[in-house]
Tab-separated table of C-alpha atoms in Angstrom:
chain	number	residue	atom	x	y	z
J	1	UNK	CA	-18.712	-1.345	-3.958
J	2	UNK	CA	-16.107	-4.087	-4.517
J	3	UNK	CA	-13.429	-2.894	-2.073
J	4	UNK	CA	-11.296	-5.996	-2.582
J	5	UNK	CA	-11.146	-5.480	-6.349
J	6	UNK	CA	-10.129	-1.828	-5.906
J	7	UNK	CA	-7.485	-2.841	-3.334
J	8	UNK	CA	-6.009	-5.499	-5.642
J	9	UNK	CA	-5.900	-3.014	-8.533
J	10	UNK	CA	-4.092	-0.457	-6.362
J	11	UNK	CA	-1.487	-3.046	-5.297
J	12	UNK	CA	-1.053	-4.374	-8.850
J	13	UNK	CA	-0.505	-0.861	-10.190
J	14	UNK	CA	2.183	-0.186	-7.557
J	15	UNK	CA	3.927	-3.517	-8.251
J	16	UNK	CA	4.023	-2.963	-12.022
J	17	UNK	CA	5.686	0.477	-12.042
J	18	UNK	CA	9.459	0.805	-12.280
J	19	UNK	CA	9.893	3.892	-10.101
J	20	UNK	CA	7.997	6.612	-8.263
J	21	UNK	CA	8.977	10.253	-7.737
J	22	UNK	CA	6.730	10.871	-4.696
J	23	UNK	CA	7.542	10.130	-1.052
J	24	UNK	CA	6.718	6.514	-0.239
J	25	UNK	CA	5.955	4.082	2.570
J	26	UNK	CA	6.207	0.290	2.770
J	27	UNK	CA	2.842	-1.502	2.939
J	28	UNK	CA	2.018	-5.127	3.871
J	29	UNK	CA	-0.298	-6.514	1.175
J	30	UNK	CA	-1.717	-9.104	3.567
J	31	UNK	CA	-1.678	-7.289	6.952
J	32	UNK	CA	0.464	-8.801	9.697
J	33	UNK	CA	-2.569	-9.036	12.002
J	34	UNK	CA	-4.110	-11.379	9.412
J	35	UNK	CA	-1.090	-13.652	9.046
J	36	UNK	CA	0.874	-11.620	6.493
J	37	UNK	CA	4.650	-11.996	6.586
J	38	UNK	CA	7.530	-9.505	6.348
J	39	UNK	CA	8.863	-11.251	3.250
J	40	UNK	CA	9.471	-9.123	0.155
J	41	UNK	CA	6.623	-10.898	-1.705
J	42	UNK	CA	4.155	-9.438	0.804
J	43	UNK	CA	5.528	-5.884	0.647
J	44	UNK	CA	4.752	-3.112	-1.811
J	45	UNK	CA	5.977	0.476	-2.123
J	46	UNK	CA	3.073	2.942	-2.079
J	47	UNK	CA	2.904	6.703	-2.231
J	48	UNK	CA	1.591	8.402	0.908
J	49	UNK	CA	-1.831	8.914	-0.677
J	50	UNK	CA	-1.963	5.299	-1.900
J	51	UNK	CA	-1.017	4.043	1.566
J	52	UNK	CA	-3.853	6.041	3.135
J	53	UNK	CA	-6.353	4.695	0.573
J	54	UNK	CA	-5.068	1.113	1.020
J	55	UNK	CA	-5.763	1.221	4.768
J	56	UNK	CA	-9.186	2.754	4.142
J	57	UNK	CA	-10.022	-0.163	1.828
J	58	UNK	CA	-8.704	-2.757	4.310
J	59	UNK	CA	-10.812	-1.154	7.031
J	60	UNK	CA	-13.919	-1.450	4.861
J	61	UNK	CA	-13.069	-5.048	3.925
J	62	UNK	CA	-12.181	-6.575	7.291
J	63	UNK	CA	-12.829	-4.096	10.129
J	64	UNK	CA	-11.396	-4.939	13.582
J	65	UNK	CA	-7.734	-4.032	14.038
J	66	UNK	CA	-7.589	-2.732	10.489
J	67	UNK	CA	-10.248	-0.144	11.296
J	68	UNK	CA	-8.135	0.905	14.277
J	69	UNK	CA	-5.010	1.111	12.082
J	70	UNK	CA	-6.854	3.361	9.643
J	71	UNK	CA	-8.161	5.455	12.536
J	72	UNK	CA	-4.588	6.092	13.704
J	73	UNK	CA	-3.714	7.352	10.215
J	74	UNK	CA	-6.748	9.635	10.030
J	75	UNK	CA	-7.302	10.651	13.666
J	76	UNK	CA	-6.770	14.328	12.879
J	77	UNK	CA	-10.178	15.897	12.374
J	78	UNK	CA	-11.098	16.099	8.711
J	79	UNK	CA	-7.996	14.204	7.555
J	80	UNK	CA	-8.193	13.104	3.902
J	81	UNK	CA	-5.700	11.261	1.707
J	82	UNK	CA	-4.359	14.605	0.422
J	83	UNK	CA	-4.080	16.068	3.911
J	84	UNK	CA	-2.402	12.889	5.207
J	85	UNK	CA	0.138	13.173	2.370
J	86	UNK	CA	0.964	16.785	3.281
J	87	UNK	CA	1.119	16.024	7.028
J	88	UNK	CA	3.494	13.099	6.494
J	89	UNK	CA	5.699	15.130	4.155
J	90	UNK	CA	5.882	17.954	6.702
J	91	UNK	CA	6.678	15.473	9.497
J	92	UNK	CA	9.429	13.738	7.478
J	93	UNK	CA	10.981	17.088	6.551
J	94	UNK	CA	10.877	18.242	10.172
J	95	UNK	CA	12.627	15.076	11.350
J	96	UNK	CA	15.344	15.369	8.677
J	97	UNK	CA	16.005	19.038	9.493
J	98	UNK	CA	15.992	18.607	13.274
J	99	UNK	CA	19.748	18.805	13.922
J	100	UNK	CA	19.364	18.721	17.709
J	101	UNK	CA	17.466	15.441	17.479
J	102	UNK	CA	20.228	13.988	15.321
J	103	UNK	CA	22.880	15.043	17.853
J	104	UNK	CA	20.952	13.418	20.727
J	105	UNK	CA	20.608	10.143	18.824
J	106	UNK	CA	24.300	10.203	17.871
J	107	UNK	CA	25.342	10.873	21.465
J	108	UNK	CA	23.176	8.055	22.831
J	109	UNK	CA	24.719	5.556	20.373
J	110	UNK	CA	28.354	6.666	20.712
J	111	UNK	CA	30.485	3.920	22.216
J	112	UNK	CA	27.650	1.360	22.198
J	113	UNK	CA	28.776	-1.864	20.529
J	114	UNK	CA	26.314	-4.151	18.757
J	115	UNK	CA	26.264	-7.917	19.239
J	116	UNK	CA	26.892	-10.210	16.282
J	117	UNK	CA	23.277	-11.367	16.506
J	118	UNK	CA	22.110	-7.751	16.278
J	119	UNK	CA	24.322	-7.128	13.226
J	120	UNK	CA	23.127	-10.313	11.497
J	121	UNK	CA	19.463	-9.488	12.121
J	122	UNK	CA	20.036	-5.972	10.804
J	123	UNK	CA	21.680	-7.320	7.623
J	124	UNK	CA	18.722	-9.687	7.061
J	125	UNK	CA	16.195	-6.920	7.621
J	126	UNK	CA	17.953	-4.637	5.140
J	127	UNK	CA	18.238	-7.432	2.572
J	128	UNK	CA	14.484	-8.137	2.765
J	129	UNK	CA	13.525	-4.476	2.786
J	130	UNK	CA	11.673	-4.902	6.088
J	131	UNK	CA	12.137	-3.456	9.534
J	132	UNK	CA	14.076	-4.639	12.568
J	133	UNK	CA	13.834	-8.354	13.377
J	134	UNK	CA	13.574	-8.766	17.144
J	135	UNK	CA	16.055	-11.394	18.494
J	136	UNK	CA	14.536	-14.442	20.194
J	137	UNK	CA	16.254	-13.757	23.527
J	138	UNK	CA	14.685	-10.291	23.618
J	139	UNK	CA	11.259	-11.746	22.859
J	140	UNK	CA	11.665	-14.194	25.736
J	141	UNK	CA	12.792	-11.408	28.063
J	142	UNK	CA	9.702	-9.384	27.153
J	143	UNK	CA	7.487	-12.396	27.844
J	144	UNK	CA	9.052	-12.855	31.268
J	145	UNK	CA	8.402	-9.214	32.222
J	146	UNK	CA	4.705	-9.709	31.417
J	147	UNK	CA	4.271	-12.632	33.814
J	148	UNK	CA	2.677	-12.306	37.256
J	149	UNK	CA	2.693	-8.813	38.687
J	150	UNK	CA	4.478	-7.539	35.587
J	151	UNK	CA	1.241	-7.999	33.642
J	152	UNK	CA	-0.691	-4.687	33.508
J	153	UNK	CA	-3.941	-6.628	34.186
J	154	UNK	CA	-2.529	-8.294	37.326
J	155	UNK	CA	-5.137	-8.097	40.097
J	156	UNK	CA	-7.564	-6.162	37.891
J	157	UNK	CA	-10.796	-7.068	36.114
J	158	UNK	CA	-12.597	-5.521	33.176
J	159	UNK	CA	-15.556	-3.303	34.002
J	160	UNK	CA	-19.063	-4.091	32.791
J	161	UNK	CA	-18.796	-1.613	29.919
J	162	UNK	CA	-15.430	-3.041	28.786
J	163	UNK	CA	-16.851	-6.584	28.858
J	164	UNK	CA	-19.758	-5.501	26.659
J	165	UNK	CA	-17.380	-3.894	24.149
J	166	UNK	CA	-15.174	-7.019	24.044
J	167	UNK	CA	-18.276	-9.189	23.609
J	168	UNK	CA	-19.529	-7.090	20.693
J	169	UNK	CA	-16.110	-7.106	19.010
J	170	UNK	CA	-15.887	-10.908	19.300
J	171	UNK	CA	-19.273	-11.241	17.577
J	172	UNK	CA	-17.879	-9.592	14.446
J	173	UNK	CA	-17.376	-11.809	11.402
J	174	UNK	CA	-14.155	-11.694	9.383
J	175	UNK	CA	-13.108	-13.328	6.116
J	176	UNK	CA	-9.797	-15.140	5.651
J	177	UNK	CA	-7.906	-13.429	2.774
J	178	UNK	CA	-6.331	-16.759	1.803
J	179	UNK	CA	-9.229	-19.232	1.557
J	180	UNK	CA	-12.327	-17.045	1.959
J	181	UNK	CA	-13.567	-18.801	5.117
J	182	UNK	CA	-15.815	-16.633	7.324
J	183	UNK	CA	-15.799	-16.844	11.119
J	184	UNK	CA	-15.733	-14.971	14.405
J	185	UNK	CA	-12.943	-12.382	14.502
J	186	UNK	CA	-11.340	-13.674	17.729
J	187	UNK	CA	-11.303	-17.360	16.712
J	188	UNK	CA	-10.148	-16.635	13.158
J	189	UNK	CA	-7.224	-14.478	14.270
J	190	UNK	CA	-6.172	-16.797	17.081
J	191	UNK	CA	-6.471	-20.142	15.324
J	192	UNK	CA	-7.145	-19.887	11.606
J	193	UNK	CA	-5.004	-17.235	9.871
J	194	UNK	CA	-1.572	-18.653	10.802
J	195	UNK	CA	-2.795	-22.203	10.168
J	196	UNK	CA	-4.716	-21.655	6.934
J	197	UNK	CA	-3.626	-24.264	4.385
J	198	UNK	CA	-3.602	-21.626	1.644
J	199	UNK	CA	-1.581	-19.051	3.607
J	200	UNK	CA	1.798	-18.117	2.034
J	201	UNK	CA	3.152	-17.764	5.568
J	202	UNK	CA	1.865	-21.051	6.987
J	203	UNK	CA	3.117	-21.740	10.501
J	204	UNK	CA	3.506	-25.153	12.061
J	205	UNK	CA	0.592	-25.713	14.410
J	206	UNK	CA	1.458	-26.446	18.003
J	207	UNK	CA	0.944	-30.070	18.927
J	208	UNK	CA	-0.787	-30.394	22.274
J	209	UNK	CA	-0.595	-33.794	24.026
J	210	UNK	CA	-3.823	-35.748	24.419
J	211	UNK	CA	-5.530	-35.556	27.812
J	212	UNK	CA	-7.801	-38.110	29.489
J	213	UNK	CA	-10.749	-36.953	31.573
J	214	UNK	CA	-10.432	-38.376	35.098
J	215	UNK	CA	-14.245	-38.482	35.444
J	216	UNK	CA	-15.503	-40.206	32.269
J	217	UNK	CA	-12.311	-41.427	30.603
J	218	UNK	CA	-12.840	-39.416	27.425
J	219	UNK	CA	-9.625	-38.686	25.480
J	220	UNK	CA	-9.175	-35.502	23.475
J	221	UNK	CA	-6.907	-32.623	22.518
J	222	UNK	CA	-5.212	-31.193	25.591
J	223	UNK	CA	-6.152	-27.548	25.070
J	224	UNK	CA	-9.819	-28.257	24.296
J	225	UNK	CA	-10.204	-30.788	27.114
J	226	UNK	CA	-8.841	-28.367	29.705
J	227	UNK	CA	-10.716	-25.361	28.374
J	228	UNK	CA	-14.108	-26.963	27.730
J	229	UNK	CA	-14.519	-30.500	29.028
J	230	UNK	CA	-13.012	-31.082	32.481
J	231	UNK	CA	-15.127	-28.611	34.463
J	232	UNK	CA	-18.246	-29.425	32.433
J	233	UNK	CA	-17.993	-33.232	32.437
J	234	UNK	CA	-21.394	-34.842	33.185
J	235	UNK	CA	-19.714	-37.581	35.287
J	236	UNK	CA	-17.881	-35.090	37.487
């Protein structure tokens, strides 16, 4: 079955319609975990059933994190696209009718002033139709809390079973949605997707300074030399 063709037809159908009477959700056409952006060109409005089917198709096409994302949508036993639609509708209705929840949120926000940066980011997010854009200073603060003992893996190691699972996952092959290149899932996600020449959300690749091996004098890219060459140099 050509899952990609079905997925593209589903997206094209949603993009071509003028309006929809059903409850909807915003969907990233190229998933964020594969380099997709939050720009309006990469977003499409899908009905709840269409959104469920879209994630099922992505799971079949690419696996990995997209299989996990689909699992989260369907983790209730026997969940189908129809059942997911009804569950989401019931959940949305419950949230809207929960007056006590609304009072708690209102009370927690009363008297809290927003910074100009927060307001500007909110205006941008609303203009693009996407969610909250996290300010850079908050991103840096989160990074700092994860350093040293703040890292949940500080002083811990993966068990044998966990290492086997990670090894098997890293052996999986994945296809770039932009250029069609096939490679290991870990390498493709870490290095290729954001740097793919055909990606609509191309990011500037980090420039690492050249490093010289103190043993043999070989010169190469800093990251690769440190990771692969120094400790394995034949002249060491």
